[in-house]
PDB file of C-alpha atoms in Angstrom:
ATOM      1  CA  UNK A   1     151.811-169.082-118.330  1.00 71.00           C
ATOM      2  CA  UNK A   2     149.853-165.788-117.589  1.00 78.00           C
ATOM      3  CA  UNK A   3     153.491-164.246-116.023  1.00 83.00           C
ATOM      4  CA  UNK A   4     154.737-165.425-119.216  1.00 79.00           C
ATOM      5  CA  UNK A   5     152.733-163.517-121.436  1.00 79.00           C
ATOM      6  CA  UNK A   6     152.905-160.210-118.611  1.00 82.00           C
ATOM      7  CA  UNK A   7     156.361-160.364-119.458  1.00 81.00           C
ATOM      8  CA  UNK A   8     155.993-160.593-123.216  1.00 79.00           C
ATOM      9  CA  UNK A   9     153.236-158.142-123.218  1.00 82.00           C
ATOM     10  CA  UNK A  10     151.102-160.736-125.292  1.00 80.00           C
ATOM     11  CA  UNK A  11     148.066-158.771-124.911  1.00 84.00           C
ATOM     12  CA  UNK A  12     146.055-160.907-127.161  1.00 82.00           C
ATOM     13  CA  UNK A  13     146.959-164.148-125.558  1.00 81.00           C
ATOM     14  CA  UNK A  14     146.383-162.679-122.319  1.00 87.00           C
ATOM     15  CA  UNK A  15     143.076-162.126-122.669  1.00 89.00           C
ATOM     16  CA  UNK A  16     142.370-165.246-124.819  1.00 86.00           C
ATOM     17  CA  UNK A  17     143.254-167.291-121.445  1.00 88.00           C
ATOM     18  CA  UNK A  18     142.108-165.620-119.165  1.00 92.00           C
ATOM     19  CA  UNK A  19     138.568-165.722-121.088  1.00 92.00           C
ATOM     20  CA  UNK A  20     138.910-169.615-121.249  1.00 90.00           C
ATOM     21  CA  UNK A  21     140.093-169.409-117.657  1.00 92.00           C
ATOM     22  CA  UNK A  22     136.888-167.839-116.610  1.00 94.00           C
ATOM     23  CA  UNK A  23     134.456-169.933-119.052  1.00 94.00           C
ATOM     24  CA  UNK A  24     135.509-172.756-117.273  1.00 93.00           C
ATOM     25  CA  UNK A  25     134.971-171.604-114.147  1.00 96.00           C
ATOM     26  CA  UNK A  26     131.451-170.854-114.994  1.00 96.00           C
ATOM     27  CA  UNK A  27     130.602-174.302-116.070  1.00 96.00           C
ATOM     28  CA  UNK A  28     132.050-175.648-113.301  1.00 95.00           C
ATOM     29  CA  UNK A  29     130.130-173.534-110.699  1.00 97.00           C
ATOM     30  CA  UNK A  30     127.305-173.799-112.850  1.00 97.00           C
ATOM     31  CA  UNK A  31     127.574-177.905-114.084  1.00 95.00           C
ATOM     32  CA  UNK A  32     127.689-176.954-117.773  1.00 94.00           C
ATOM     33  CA  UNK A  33     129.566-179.330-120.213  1.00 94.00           C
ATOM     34  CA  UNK A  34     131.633-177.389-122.177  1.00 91.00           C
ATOM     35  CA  UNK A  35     134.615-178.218-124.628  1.00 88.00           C
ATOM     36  CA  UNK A  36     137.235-175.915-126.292  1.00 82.00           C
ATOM     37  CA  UNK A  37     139.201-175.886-129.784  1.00 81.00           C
ATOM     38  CA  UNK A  38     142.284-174.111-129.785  1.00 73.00           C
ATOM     39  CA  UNK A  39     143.560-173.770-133.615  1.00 72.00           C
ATOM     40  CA  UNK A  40     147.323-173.419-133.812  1.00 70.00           C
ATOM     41  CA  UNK A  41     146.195-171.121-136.643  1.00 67.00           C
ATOM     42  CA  UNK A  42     143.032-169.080-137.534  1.00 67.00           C
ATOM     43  CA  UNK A  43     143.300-167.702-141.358  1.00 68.00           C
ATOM     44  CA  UNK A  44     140.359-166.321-143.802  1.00 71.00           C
ATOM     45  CA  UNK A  45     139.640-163.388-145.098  1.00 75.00           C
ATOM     46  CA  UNK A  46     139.846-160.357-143.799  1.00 73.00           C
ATOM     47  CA  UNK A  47     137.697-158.213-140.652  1.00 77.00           C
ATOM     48  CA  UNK A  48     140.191-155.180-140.694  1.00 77.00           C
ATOM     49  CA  UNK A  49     142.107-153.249-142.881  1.00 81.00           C
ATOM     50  CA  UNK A  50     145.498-154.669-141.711  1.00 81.00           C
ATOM     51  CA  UNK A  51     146.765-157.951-142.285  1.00 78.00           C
ATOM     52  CA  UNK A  52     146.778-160.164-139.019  1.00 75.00           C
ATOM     53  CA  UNK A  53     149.334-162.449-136.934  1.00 72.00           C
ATOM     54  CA  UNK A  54     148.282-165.649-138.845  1.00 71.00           C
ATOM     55  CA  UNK A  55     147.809-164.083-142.402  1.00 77.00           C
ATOM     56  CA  UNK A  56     151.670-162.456-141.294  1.00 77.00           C
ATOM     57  CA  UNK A  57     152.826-165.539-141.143  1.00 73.00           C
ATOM     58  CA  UNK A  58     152.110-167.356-143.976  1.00 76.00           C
ATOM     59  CA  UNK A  59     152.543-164.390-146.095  1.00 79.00           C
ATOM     60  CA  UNK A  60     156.465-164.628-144.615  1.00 76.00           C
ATOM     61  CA  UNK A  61     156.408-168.300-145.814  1.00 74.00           C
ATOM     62  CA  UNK A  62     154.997-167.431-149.267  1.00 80.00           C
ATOM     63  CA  UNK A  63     157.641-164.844-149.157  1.00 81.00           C
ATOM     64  CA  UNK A  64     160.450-167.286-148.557  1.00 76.00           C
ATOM     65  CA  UNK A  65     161.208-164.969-145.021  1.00 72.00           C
ATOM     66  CA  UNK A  66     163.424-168.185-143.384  1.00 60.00           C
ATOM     67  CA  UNK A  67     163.141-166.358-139.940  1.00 61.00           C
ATOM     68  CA  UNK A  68     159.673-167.165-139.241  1.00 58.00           C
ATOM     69  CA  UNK A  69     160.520-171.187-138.366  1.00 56.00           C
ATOM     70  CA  UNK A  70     163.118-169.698-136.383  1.00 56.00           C
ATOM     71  CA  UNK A  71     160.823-167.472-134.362  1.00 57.00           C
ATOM     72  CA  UNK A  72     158.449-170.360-134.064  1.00 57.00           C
ATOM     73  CA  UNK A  73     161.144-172.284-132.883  1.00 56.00           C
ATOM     74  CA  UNK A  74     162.301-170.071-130.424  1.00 56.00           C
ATOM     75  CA  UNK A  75     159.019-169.641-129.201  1.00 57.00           C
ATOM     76  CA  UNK A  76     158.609-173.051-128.822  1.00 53.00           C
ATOM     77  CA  UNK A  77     162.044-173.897-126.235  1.00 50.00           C
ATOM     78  CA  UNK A  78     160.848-170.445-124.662  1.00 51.00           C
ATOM     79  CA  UNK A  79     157.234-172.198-123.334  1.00 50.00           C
ATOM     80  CA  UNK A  80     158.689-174.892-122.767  1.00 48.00           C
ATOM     81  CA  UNK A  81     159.068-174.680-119.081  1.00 49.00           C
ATOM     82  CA  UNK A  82     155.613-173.066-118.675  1.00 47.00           C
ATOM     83  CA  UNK A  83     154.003-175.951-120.467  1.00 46.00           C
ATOM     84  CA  UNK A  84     154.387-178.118-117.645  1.00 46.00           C
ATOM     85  CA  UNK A  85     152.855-176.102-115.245  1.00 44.00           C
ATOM     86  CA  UNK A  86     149.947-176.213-116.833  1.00 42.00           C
TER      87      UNK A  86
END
């Protein structure tokens, strides 16, 4: 998974799992419980000035922009294969 998103230059995800990646470590070396929620989507209002990946998104559905279910799609049969690695 973290070739994957090398390749893709998925900055944000990146560092998203490689933070859970080291959390977990912690409580295990440390016997903490801990437990993680991973929201397919995160929407509200706004921190910046620009409009985000999520808010993107569902602005494209609003918008009738058909494309978006494809790139989900096709992001989807892309991870595939990485999915069962992990």
């Amino acid at each position: 998974m973290l070739i994957f998103l090398l390749c893709l230059q998925m900055w944000y995800h990146l560092s998203k799992t490689l933070a859970e990646e080291a959390a977990w470590k912690f409580v295990n070396e440390n016997n903490i419980n801990m437990i993680t929620i991973n929201p397919g989507m995160v929407a509200g209002s706004f921190l910046q000035p620009e409009v985000n990946e999520s808010i993107e998104y569902i602005l494209n559905v609003i918008n009738g922009n058909s494309y978006v279910l494809v790139e989900l799609c096709c992001m989807k049969i892309l991870l595939s294969p990485f999915l069962i690695y992990m």
